[in-house]
């Protein structure tokens, strides 16, 4: 945001006491202060700064961010958010999705949930590729990531370094969630293609077991322990899967890639190797979406 021409940061909000009252530049590791002090007073900030848009990045789950979004919208501020469930919120919580839609229309703002995934790799990209097909029978998308150089919170979210039992316990108690957004990507693809799905079947989150010791800057993974996870989801139409998404992220992956396979007329197979770097690309798609969100009806 601070390097993008035409954008000015006019405020920053956080609830963490360790951040409130400090200069934003110091917190994010900028070379110099930005002159923007972090506050937890949302009402005062929006009233004084009058921003055009809020970049919202707090949680993956719609129910956890709804009140935050409501407050932003009621101040007449557009929103671009990294909340994965917000990318297609009707799948997560139709009631809250309808509320957000009504509020956005009432206050004349646009609300977008996006990112690299969901938002691009496993939905927008296959949707775009499908535009050259006369007929589509099945779409399969795979994303395999080496988590070794990803941010520490992501490595923790996929359970890297845990024993298998610890992994199962943390998944069961939802202390770790794995990847959020696969259902939203399936729904987005189906919507774009005009498909009415009978069901979206989310597979169990499974651990990827390290066959040899591997490590990153944040974690050491012993042989036999969890290096990361794999997940899958299927969109069912006419009693059979027509959309399949496969996601793997683990420390020590020998190959990482994004691939889209469309069975149809014509058949299409596209592969990005190595995969698109999620951390960098998420920041990019959020910032690059800002003009579109502000200018949208």
Short mmCIF file of C-alpha atoms in Angstrom, two decimals, residues 23-221:
data_model
loop_
_atom_site.label_atom_id
_atom_site.label_comp_id
_atom_site.label_asym_id
_atom_site.label_seq_id
_atom_site.Cartn_x
_atom_site.Cartn_y
_atom_site.Cartn_z
CA UNK A 23 3.29 4.47 14.22
CA UNK A 24 2.14 2.11 11.48
CA UNK A 25 5.53 2.31 9.76
CA UNK A 26 7.27 0.97 12.86
CA UNK A 27 4.84 -1.94 13.18
CA UNK A 28 5.16 -3.11 9.57
CA UNK A 29 8.92 -2.59 9.41
CA UNK A 30 8.93 0.36 7.01
CA UNK A 31 12.15 2.31 6.55
CA UNK A 32 10.67 5.41 8.18
CA UNK A 33 7.57 6.47 10.14
CA UNK A 34 4.39 6.94 8.10
CA UNK A 35 2.77 9.50 10.34
CA UNK A 36 -0.20 7.20 10.86
CA UNK A 37 -0.83 6.19 14.47
CA UNK A 38 -2.65 2.90 15.07
CA UNK A 39 -5.92 3.33 16.96
CA UNK A 40 -8.66 1.11 18.34
CA UNK A 41 -11.25 3.91 18.10
CA UNK A 42 -13.07 2.97 14.89
CA UNK A 43 -15.81 5.61 15.24
CA UNK A 44 -13.37 8.48 15.65
CA UNK A 45 -11.04 7.34 12.88
CA UNK A 46 -13.74 6.98 10.23
CA UNK A 47 -15.38 10.26 11.26
CA UNK A 48 -12.14 12.23 11.06
CA UNK A 49 -10.22 10.49 8.25
CA UNK A 50 -13.20 9.83 5.93
CA UNK A 51 -11.48 7.05 3.92
CA UNK A 52 -12.68 5.88 0.50
CA UNK A 53 -11.92 2.23 1.24
CA UNK A 54 -10.88 -0.02 4.13
CA UNK A 55 -8.43 -2.87 3.62
CA UNK A 56 -9.74 -5.46 6.06
CA UNK A 57 -7.53 -8.37 7.20
CA UNK A 58 -8.52 -9.89 10.53
CA UNK A 59 -10.09 -13.36 10.28
CA UNK A 60 -10.97 -16.12 7.81
CA UNK A 61 -14.51 -16.62 9.11
CA UNK A 62 -17.56 -14.55 8.23
CA UNK A 63 -19.22 -14.80 11.64
CA UNK A 64 -16.06 -13.42 13.27
CA UNK A 65 -15.82 -10.37 10.99
CA UNK A 66 -19.48 -9.47 10.44
CA UNK A 67 -19.66 -6.76 13.11
CA UNK A 68 -16.38 -5.27 11.85
CA UNK A 69 -17.75 -5.14 8.30
CA UNK A 70 -21.05 -3.69 9.51
CA UNK A 71 -19.26 -0.84 11.26
CA UNK A 72 -17.15 -0.03 8.19
CA UNK A 73 -20.14 -0.12 5.83
CA UNK A 74 -22.29 2.10 8.08
CA UNK A 75 -19.61 4.79 7.78
CA UNK A 76 -20.05 4.73 3.99
CA UNK A 77 -16.65 3.12 3.37
CA UNK A 78 -15.95 0.54 0.67
CA UNK A 79 -14.30 -2.72 1.77
CA UNK A 80 -11.75 -5.07 0.26
CA UNK A 81 -11.11 -7.98 2.62
CA UNK A 82 -8.88 -11.04 2.93
CA UNK A 83 -11.64 -12.94 4.77
CA UNK A 84 -11.80 -16.21 2.82
CA UNK A 85 -15.45 -16.93 3.56
CA UNK A 86 -16.40 -13.46 2.31
CA UNK A 87 -15.27 -14.39 -1.23
CA UNK A 88 -18.59 -16.25 -1.66
CA UNK A 89 -20.39 -15.66 1.65
CA UNK A 90 -23.70 -17.32 0.72
CA UNK A 91 -22.02 -20.73 1.20
CA UNK A 92 -20.77 -19.90 4.70
CA UNK A 93 -23.71 -18.01 6.14
CA UNK A 94 -26.54 -16.95 3.86
CA UNK A 95 -28.21 -14.83 6.54
CA UNK A 96 -25.11 -12.72 7.15
CA UNK A 97 -24.39 -12.53 3.41
CA UNK A 98 -27.84 -11.07 2.77
CA UNK A 99 -27.37 -8.59 5.63
CA UNK A 100 -24.04 -7.40 4.20
CA UNK A 101 -25.58 -7.05 0.74
CA UNK A 102 -28.52 -4.99 2.04
CA UNK A 103 -26.24 -2.77 4.13
CA UNK A 104 -23.86 -2.19 1.23
CA UNK A 105 -26.76 -1.12 -1.00
CA UNK A 106 -28.23 1.09 1.71
CA UNK A 107 -24.96 2.96 2.29
CA UNK A 108 -23.82 2.90 -1.35
CA UNK A 109 -20.61 0.92 -0.94
CA UNK A 110 -19.01 -2.18 -2.42
CA UNK A 111 -17.74 -5.11 -0.32
CA UNK A 112 -15.28 -7.58 -1.85
CA UNK A 113 -13.65 -10.64 -0.32
CA UNK A 114 -10.64 -11.77 -2.33
CA UNK A 115 -7.08 -13.06 -2.21
CA UNK A 116 -4.90 -15.55 -4.01
CA UNK A 117 -7.00 -18.50 -2.86
CA UNK A 118 -9.94 -18.07 -2.80
CA UNK A 119 -10.01 -15.20 -5.23
CA UNK A 120 -7.72 -16.32 -8.03
CA UNK A 121 -5.90 -19.66 -8.35
CA UNK A 122 -8.70 -22.12 -7.63
CA UNK A 123 -11.66 -20.10 -8.97
CA UNK A 124 -10.99 -17.00 -11.11
CA UNK A 125 -8.24 -18.74 -13.10
CA UNK A 126 -10.29 -21.86 -14.04
CA UNK A 127 -13.31 -19.64 -14.73
CA UNK A 128 -11.20 -17.59 -17.16
CA UNK A 129 -9.80 -20.70 -18.85
CA UNK A 130 -13.32 -22.09 -19.24
CA UNK A 131 -14.24 -19.17 -21.50
CA UNK A 132 -12.59 -20.90 -24.49
CA UNK A 133 -14.56 -24.14 -24.02
CA UNK A 134 -17.68 -25.07 -26.00
CA UNK A 135 -18.51 -27.79 -23.51
CA UNK A 136 -17.35 -28.55 -19.95
CA UNK A 137 -17.76 -31.91 -18.22
CA UNK A 138 -15.37 -31.59 -15.28
CA UNK A 139 -12.97 -29.04 -13.80
CA UNK A 140 -10.09 -30.13 -11.57
CA UNK A 141 -7.78 -27.68 -9.81
CA UNK A 142 -4.70 -28.64 -7.78
CA UNK A 143 -2.55 -26.39 -5.61
CA UNK A 144 0.59 -27.87 -4.04
CA UNK A 145 2.68 -25.52 -1.90
CA UNK A 146 6.04 -25.82 -0.18
CA UNK A 147 5.38 -24.07 3.12
CA UNK A 148 9.07 -23.79 4.02
CA UNK A 149 9.38 -20.08 3.20
CA UNK A 150 5.78 -19.08 3.94
CA UNK A 151 4.85 -16.85 6.86
CA UNK A 152 4.99 -18.41 10.35
CA UNK A 153 1.22 -18.14 11.08
CA UNK A 154 0.55 -20.11 7.89
CA UNK A 155 2.97 -22.86 8.92
CA UNK A 156 1.20 -23.09 12.28
CA UNK A 157 -2.22 -23.12 10.57
CA UNK A 158 -1.28 -26.23 8.59
CA UNK A 159 0.08 -28.03 11.68
CA UNK A 160 3.73 -28.23 10.65
CA UNK A 161 5.88 -29.80 13.40
CA UNK A 162 3.06 -31.47 15.32
CA UNK A 163 2.78 -35.18 16.03
CA UNK A 164 -0.06 -36.93 14.24
CA UNK A 165 -2.06 -37.14 17.49
CA UNK A 166 -1.52 -33.45 18.24
CA UNK A 167 -2.61 -32.63 14.69
CA UNK A 168 -5.83 -34.64 15.01
CA UNK A 169 -6.61 -33.07 18.40
CA UNK A 170 -6.05 -29.52 17.15
CA UNK A 171 -8.16 -30.13 14.03
CA UNK A 172 -10.96 -31.62 16.14
CA UNK A 173 -10.88 -28.67 18.57
CA UNK A 174 -10.46 -26.17 15.69
CA UNK A 175 -7.26 -24.78 17.16
CA UNK A 176 -5.95 -25.20 13.62
CA UNK A 177 -8.27 -24.96 10.65
CA UNK A 178 -6.26 -25.86 7.61
CA UNK A 179 -7.16 -23.98 4.45
CA UNK A 180 -10.39 -21.99 4.46
CA UNK A 181 -12.23 -21.18 1.24
CA UNK A 182 -12.43 -24.35 -0.87
CA UNK A 183 -16.23 -24.46 -0.68
CA UNK A 184 -16.37 -20.82 -1.71
CA UNK A 185 -14.19 -21.51 -4.76
CA UNK A 186 -16.44 -24.38 -5.88
CA UNK A 187 -19.54 -22.21 -5.50
CA UNK A 188 -17.89 -19.38 -7.43
CA UNK A 189 -16.99 -21.65 -10.35
CA UNK A 190 -20.47 -23.19 -10.44
CA UNK A 191 -22.09 -19.74 -10.37
CA UNK A 192 -19.92 -18.50 -13.25
CA UNK A 193 -20.82 -21.56 -15.34
CA UNK A 194 -24.51 -21.40 -14.50
CA UNK A 195 -24.40 -24.80 -12.80
CA UNK A 196 -26.83 -25.63 -10.01
CA UNK A 197 -25.00 -28.01 -7.67
CA UNK A 198 -26.75 -30.69 -5.62
CA UNK A 199 -24.07 -30.54 -2.95
CA UNK A 200 -20.58 -29.32 -2.09
CA UNK A 201 -18.73 -32.17 -0.35
CA UNK A 202 -15.77 -31.13 1.77
CA UNK A 203 -13.23 -33.89 2.43
CA UNK A 204 -11.51 -34.44 5.78
CA UNK A 205 -8.33 -32.51 6.57
CA UNK A 206 -5.51 -35.07 6.40
CA UNK A 207 -1.94 -34.72 7.69
CA UNK A 208 1.04 -34.96 5.34
CA UNK A 209 3.63 -37.08 7.18
CA UNK A 210 7.33 -36.23 6.82
CA UNK A 211 9.29 -39.16 5.36
CA UNK A 212 12.55 -37.52 6.48
CA UNK A 213 13.47 -34.65 8.83
CA UNK A 214 12.67 -31.24 7.29
CA UNK A 215 12.76 -27.74 8.68
CA UNK A 216 11.95 -24.12 8.03
CA UNK A 217 13.02 -21.00 9.91
CA UNK A 218 10.08 -21.48 12.26
CA UNK A 219 9.68 -25.23 12.75
CA UNK A 220 11.63 -28.48 12.79
CA UNK A 221 9.70 -31.49 11.55
#
